[in-house]
Amino acid sequence: MASGMQEKQYTPSLLNFFIYNPTFGPREGEEEKKILFYHPSDVEKNEKIRNVGLCEAIVQFTRTFCPTKPAKSLHTQKNRQFFFEPEDNFWIVMVVRNPMIEKPNKDGKPPTVEYQEEEILVSTERYSSTSLFNGTFGRAMEAGGVELLIQKLEKFFYRYLQTLHLQSCDLLDVFGGISFFPLDKMTYLKIQSFVNRVEESLSLIKYTAFLYNDQLIWSGLEQDDMRILYKYLTTSLFPRHSEPELAGRDSPLRPEVAGNLLHYGRFLTGPTNLKDPEAKFRFPKIFVSTEDGYEELHLIVYKAMSAAACFMISASVELTRDFCEQLDGLVGPQLTLLASDICEQFTVNRRISGPEKEPQFKFIYFNHMNLAEKSTIHMRKTASVCLTSVHPDLMKILGDINCDFARVDEDEEIIVKAMTDYWVVGKKSDQRELYVILNQKNANLIEVNEEVKRLCATQFNNIFFLD
Amino acid sequence: MSEEHYLELCENPVQFEHASSVNNVFFDEANKQVFAVRSGGATGVVVKGPDDKSSVAFRMDDKGEVKCIKFSIGNKILAVQRTLKSVTKNASVLGFCWTNWNEIVFITDQGIEFYQVFPDKRSLKLLKSQSINVNWYQYCPETTVILLSTTVQGNVLQPFAFRNGTMCKMSKFEIELPVVPKPAKLSLSERDIAMATIYGQLFVMYLKHHSRTANSPSAEVVLYHLPREGACKKTHVLKLNTTGKFALNIVDNLVVVHHQSTQTSLIFDIKLKEPDSAVNMHQPVLPARSIHPYRIPLAGPAVVPSQPPVPCQLYSSSWSVFQPDIIISASEGYLWYLQVKLPPAVILLQDKGKLMDFLLRRRDCKMVILSVCSQSTGEKGSLPVVATVFDKLNQVYKEYLEAEQTYTAAMESGPSRGSAAQKRPVRTQAVIDQSDMYTHVLSSFTERKGVSHKFIIAVLMEYIRSLNQFQITVQHYLYELVIKTLVQHNLFYMLHQFLQYHVLSDSKPLACLLLSLESTYPPAHQLSLDMLKRLSTANDEIVEVLLSKQQVLGALRFIRSVGGHDNVSSRKFLDAARQTGDQMLFYTVFRSFQQRNQRLRGSPSFNPGEHCEEHVVHFKQLFGDQALMKPSTV
């Protein structure tokens, strides 16, 4: 840090991102046909073809060593390539430049560049979100041939790559977890009752998900689909709507609703104003898996104060103004009431637990079984910025420990003494992982161990977590 | 139509010789006895009561026409009135009432007299008397209260209560007449007043006829509450919405109003609140229906089997109606008890919330309520209705549980002076607990074909929600039903979420059930272990689970962390460690127990009782004698 004045740091950045299918242009001269999507798009054609060809070659070559598990990534000094084959012959490739430090040399020589060896955290979530909004590649091909597929990919990835912020990726992106809202049994049952009643009276609704404060409370979708939807909601849809809400413009009380039922409900997808005669009743469509394939659904996201309900309806049904008005009239008042109930519960619980003191430790918890994540390191995760309260170097250590955990099946524990008086502890018990950052000067290993034990006893006393 | 008759006459009426020129029939409301007096008693008096024990037959001398005849309570003494004038005073005797086995009250047009009877001495002793002008009187035997009509118009009513030789004057009250006649004359008829206890409280019921002059288009029944102490208050008005001749009964705390011209009856429940009416205005609970058609069975040995029973004329002008639930046809010689049938209410009352309120206050309600539950969870069921029904049920259930708890607490704290009054709470049929619901409604409901599983789960969760709302502990078999249903439809993620939010409360049976699901749903393992951990009484089970998974070190670390290391069976752990085939693991576990032995007993060797000999041999084979821990020499 002391030499920060002279040194130049480069964070990891995206060099290329492309999708290809080798079977689309097997003959010489037709190589361009293989490429379905290429970022950045302004690269010269021959370079595109060269890069794709290189990847193809690497995959083919490595396959000779292990036919069942083709290479997943290639690490070179300057960059790292990730290969992912979500469907037969469809390849998604991402090339990331490694972070580096440029050290100026005293005697006017060109600067020395140090490429840093560290794990770059990327997940396969990018395909998952594609499939959420587009279904599978194969399906798009069936529907409209290669052209439609290319169109869809353009549309989706153009947006998607803007939300990809490699420099702020951290452990939570690797987990791709779901943050659950803590709630007492009774309020939870009330929400259950609400969901069941809405699904009963609006029988078009196939699935419902319920969130509060951007945290999940109930999902009628299966876990894997929910994980992707949750990611979309919390990193894309909600942040886009939070700005006007904070400004207080967009959620006026609506006394014009019949029956004098005042409520704060509004559509986050679909019509912004039901009263507008020009309003369009088009909703984003998503794809979720079923026992025998997938199904296409309308995604209605309806929010009242901090409570959001997602209703999913078969895409084969056309949604009308009538339906939306019915939904608004039924859900709006109930959701408003529930939201204030939950809010009250939440503040009561807070008061009981007492004023929050800045604890001696910070932690990240993740459970692979239910994808539950919990972090006291992240203040708030939005689309563009990820505010963490610890130094990026410590976050990198967390990433390293995570990679170590991924290599073995056994339970284990890793304790790292980091620079600047920090201790970092990683624990893995069955399907759960816990990462703790302690700031204790002069603490020794035993004391750190004791401290973590204490933390487990207070924070995780209701789960089976081996010491 | 026939399933809509919600009133019926009892199947076994009391039969007596019908009234005729030679046979006079009397009814005593206090003992519910019918007296058939033939020829002034000379050719016999036959007394029939509600059961055989209270039936008697005797003869007495014919000393003139009998005006009134009644046994004292317990058939001890018979009183007979033959003339209108009493001997001593120049007053008309209106009647008499037995208030005890040996206490009698005479009512004359000039007052009342309360006597004690000495049967051996054949004498009476005046206990108390009161002079007052009396038009007529009414007697409520249940509460031993006599009501006197006084003043010229007759609308000032003076009640007296009798108990253990005392006569107590209660506060008098005035009945508001629809029209005040001029000049004043007797305007309140004995026929329009009745006394009865409803929900344990004494009421005077006034049948207020419509009047063309006053602004009352239809008749109504006005209820005055008559408390033991304090003033009498007008409390309820029952709207009859029609005019004509009426008669009143009380059945199962319901006010029954018979209307002769339409040959129908109405029922009112004074506890059913009308949502949009002023204080205690009541509309009939159900639409007017006639009493269920009744056929007179041709009793007696002479009956020809082929002869069909004769239909009985209902609402006949020869009927006399007595409180609370008696209808007598003197000309046919029958006494019936009126009964309420509940199943028709389920058809006639659409509002299920109101229906539940109504049913929960009835005596024989249990099966009907359970049938309502089954019905509303059926094909045409709707969740809001189901929720209302459950909430109403659990309200009553909770009240009973609380009363029971208070009682138990009082009993445990010992018989103090105050707790003498503590009575064990009565469990009425309206108390429908979880096992009733499980057996009669929910278990068969979850098996029913044609009901969507979404609805089944929603109903189960609604019941659990309702129980929680009333803070009633949910029995684990309900949770098991939920889990069974979810598993049946592969809804594991739903189950996972319920457990995550502790909607299905922790218990050992539930944890074991989860363990058994592990093969179909692997995360159930983690859920089960978490639950066992929270129970904090299931450490042995946790060790077993871990050992069965060959997680020997995990088990060892766990038992150490909860401080149970000193007491566990070393053999169990060594068995498991050896089974893994992992020699280092076996070594570690073996050494750990040797250290324990050293710490506990000062020697690393195992006790014979621990049955570890074969493991010692195995250890020596693997690692040699020298690897064994040596006894430390302090």
Coordinates of N, CA, C and O in Angstrom, one line a residue, chain A residues 17-25 30-41 43-53 56 90-91 146 149-150 153-154:
Chain A
F17 N -16.0 -12.3 -25.1 CA -17.1 -13.2 -24.7 C -17.8 -13.7 -26.0 O -18.3 -12.9 -26.7
F18 N -17.8 -15.0 -26.2 CA -18.4 -15.4 -27.4 C -19.1 -16.8 -27.3 O -18.8 -17.5 -26.4
I19 N -20.0 -17.0 -28.2 CA -20.7 -18.2 -28.3 C -20.6 -18.8 -29.7 O -20.8 -18.1 -30.6
Y20 N -20.3 -20.1 -29.8 CA -20.2 -20.6 -31.1 C -20.7 -22.1 -31.1 O -20.9 -22.7 -30.0
N21 N -21.0 -22.6 -32.3 CA -21.4 -23.9 -32.5 C -20.6 -24.5 -33.6 O -20.8 -24.1 -34.8
P22 N -19.6 -25.4 -33.4 CA -18.7 -25.9 -34.5 C -19.4 -26.5 -35.6 O -19.0 -26.5 -36.7
T23 N -20.6 -27.1 -35.4 CA -21.3 -27.8 -36.4 C -22.0 -26.9 -37.4 O -22.4 -27.4 -38.5
F24 N -22.0 -25.6 -37.2 CA -22.7 -24.7 -38.1 C -21.8 -24.3 -39.3 O -22.3 -23.7 -40.2
G25 N -20.5 -24.4 -39.1 CA -19.6 -24.1 -40.2 C -18.4 -25.0 -40.3 O -17.3 -24.6 -40.1
E30 N -16.2 -21.2 -44.2 CA -17.5 -21.0 -43.6 C -17.4 -20.7 -42.1 O -18.4 -20.8 -41.4
E31 N -16.2 -20.5 -41.6 CA -16.0 -20.5 -40.2 C -16.8 -19.4 -39.5 O -17.2 -19.6 -38.3
E32 N -17.1 -18.4 -40.2 CA -17.9 -17.3 -39.5 C -19.3 -17.7 -39.1 O -19.8 -17.2 -38.1
K33 N -19.8 -18.7 -39.8 CA -21.1 -19.2 -39.5 C -21.2 -19.8 -38.1 O -22.3 -20.0 -37.5
K34 N -20.1 -20.3 -37.6 CA -20.1 -20.9 -36.3 C -20.4 -19.9 -35.2 O -20.9 -20.2 -34.1
I35 N -20.0 -18.7 -35.5 CA -20.1 -17.7 -34.4 C -21.5 -17.2 -34.2 O -22.1 -16.6 -35.2
L36 N -22.1 -17.3 -33.1 CA -23.5 -16.9 -32.8 C -23.5 -15.5 -32.1 O -24.4 -14.8 -32.2
F37 N -22.4 -15.3 -31.4 CA -22.4 -14.0 -30.6 C -20.9 -13.7 -30.3 O -20.1 -14.6 -30.0
Y38 N -20.6 -12.5 -30.5 CA -19.2 -12.1 -30.2 C -19.1 -10.7 -29.5 O -19.7 -9.8 -30.0
H39 N -18.4 -10.7 -28.4 CA -18.2 -9.4 -27.7 C -16.7 -9.2 -27.5 O -16.0 -10.1 -27.1
P40 N -16.2 -8.1 -27.8 CA -16.8 -6.9 -28.4 C -17.1 -7.1 -29.8 O -16.3 -7.8 -30.5
S41 N -18.2 -6.5 -30.3 CA -18.6 -6.8 -31.7 C -17.7 -6.1 -32.7 O -17.7 -6.5 -33.9
V43 N -14.6 -6.2 -33.2 CA -13.4 -6.9 -33.5 C -13.4 -7.3 -35.0 O -14.5 -7.7 -35.5
E44 N -12.3 -7.3 -35.5 CA -12.2 -7.7 -36.9 C -12.5 -9.2 -37.1 O -12.2 -10.0 -36.3
K45 N -13.2 -9.5 -38.3 CA -13.7 -10.8 -38.5 C -12.7 -11.9 -38.3 O -12.9 -12.9 -37.7
N46 N -11.5 -11.7 -38.9 CA -10.5 -12.7 -38.9 C -10.0 -13.0 -37.5 O -9.8 -14.2 -37.1
E47 N -10.0 -12.0 -36.7 CA -9.6 -12.2 -35.3 C -10.6 -13.1 -34.6 O -10.3 -13.9 -33.8
K48 N -11.9 -12.7 -34.8 CA -13.0 -13.5 -34.2 C -12.8 -15.0 -34.6 O -12.8 -15.9 -33.7
I49 N -12.6 -15.2 -35.9 CA -12.5 -16.6 -36.4 C -11.3 -17.3 -35.7 O -11.4 -18.5 -35.3
R50 N -10.2 -16.5 -35.6 CA -9.0 -17.1 -35.0 C -9.2 -17.5 -33.6 O -8.9 -18.6 -33.1
N51 N -9.8 -16.6 -32.8 CA -10.0 -16.9 -31.4 C -11.0 -18.1 -31.2 O -10.7 -18.9 -30.3
V52 N -12.0 -18.1 -32.0 CA -12.9 -19.3 -31.9 C -12.2 -20.6 -32.2 O -12.3 -21.6 -31.6
G53 N -11.4 -20.5 -33.3 CA -10.7 -21.7 -33.7 C -9.8 -22.1 -32.7 O -9.6 -23.4 -32.4
E56 N -11.7 -23.9 -30.0 CA -12.1 -25.2 -30.5 C -11.0 -26.2 -30.4 O -11.2 -27.4 -30.0
F90 N -22.9 -26.4 -28.3 CA -23.0 -24.9 -28.0 C -22.0 -24.6 -27.0 O -22.0 -25.1 -25.9
W91 N -21.1 -23.7 -27.4 CA -20.0 -23.3 -26.4 C -20.1 -21.8 -26.1 O -20.2 -21.0 -26.9
V146 N -31.3 -20.4 -37.0 CA -30.1 -19.8 -36.4 C -30.3 -18.3 -36.3 O -29.9 -17.7 -35.3
L149 N -32.0 -17.4 -33.1 CA -31.1 -17.6 -32.0 C -30.1 -16.4 -31.9 O -29.9 -15.9 -30.8
I150 N -29.5 -16.1 -33.0 CA -28.5 -15.0 -33.0 C -29.2 -13.7 -32.5 O -28.6 -13.0 -31.6
L153 N -29.7 -13.9 -28.7 CA -28.5 -13.8 -28.0 C -28.0 -12.4 -28.0 O -27.5 -11.9 -26.9
E154 N -28.1 -11.7 -29.1 CA -27.6 -10.3 -29.2 C -28.4 -9.5 -28.1 O -27.8 -8.8 -27.3

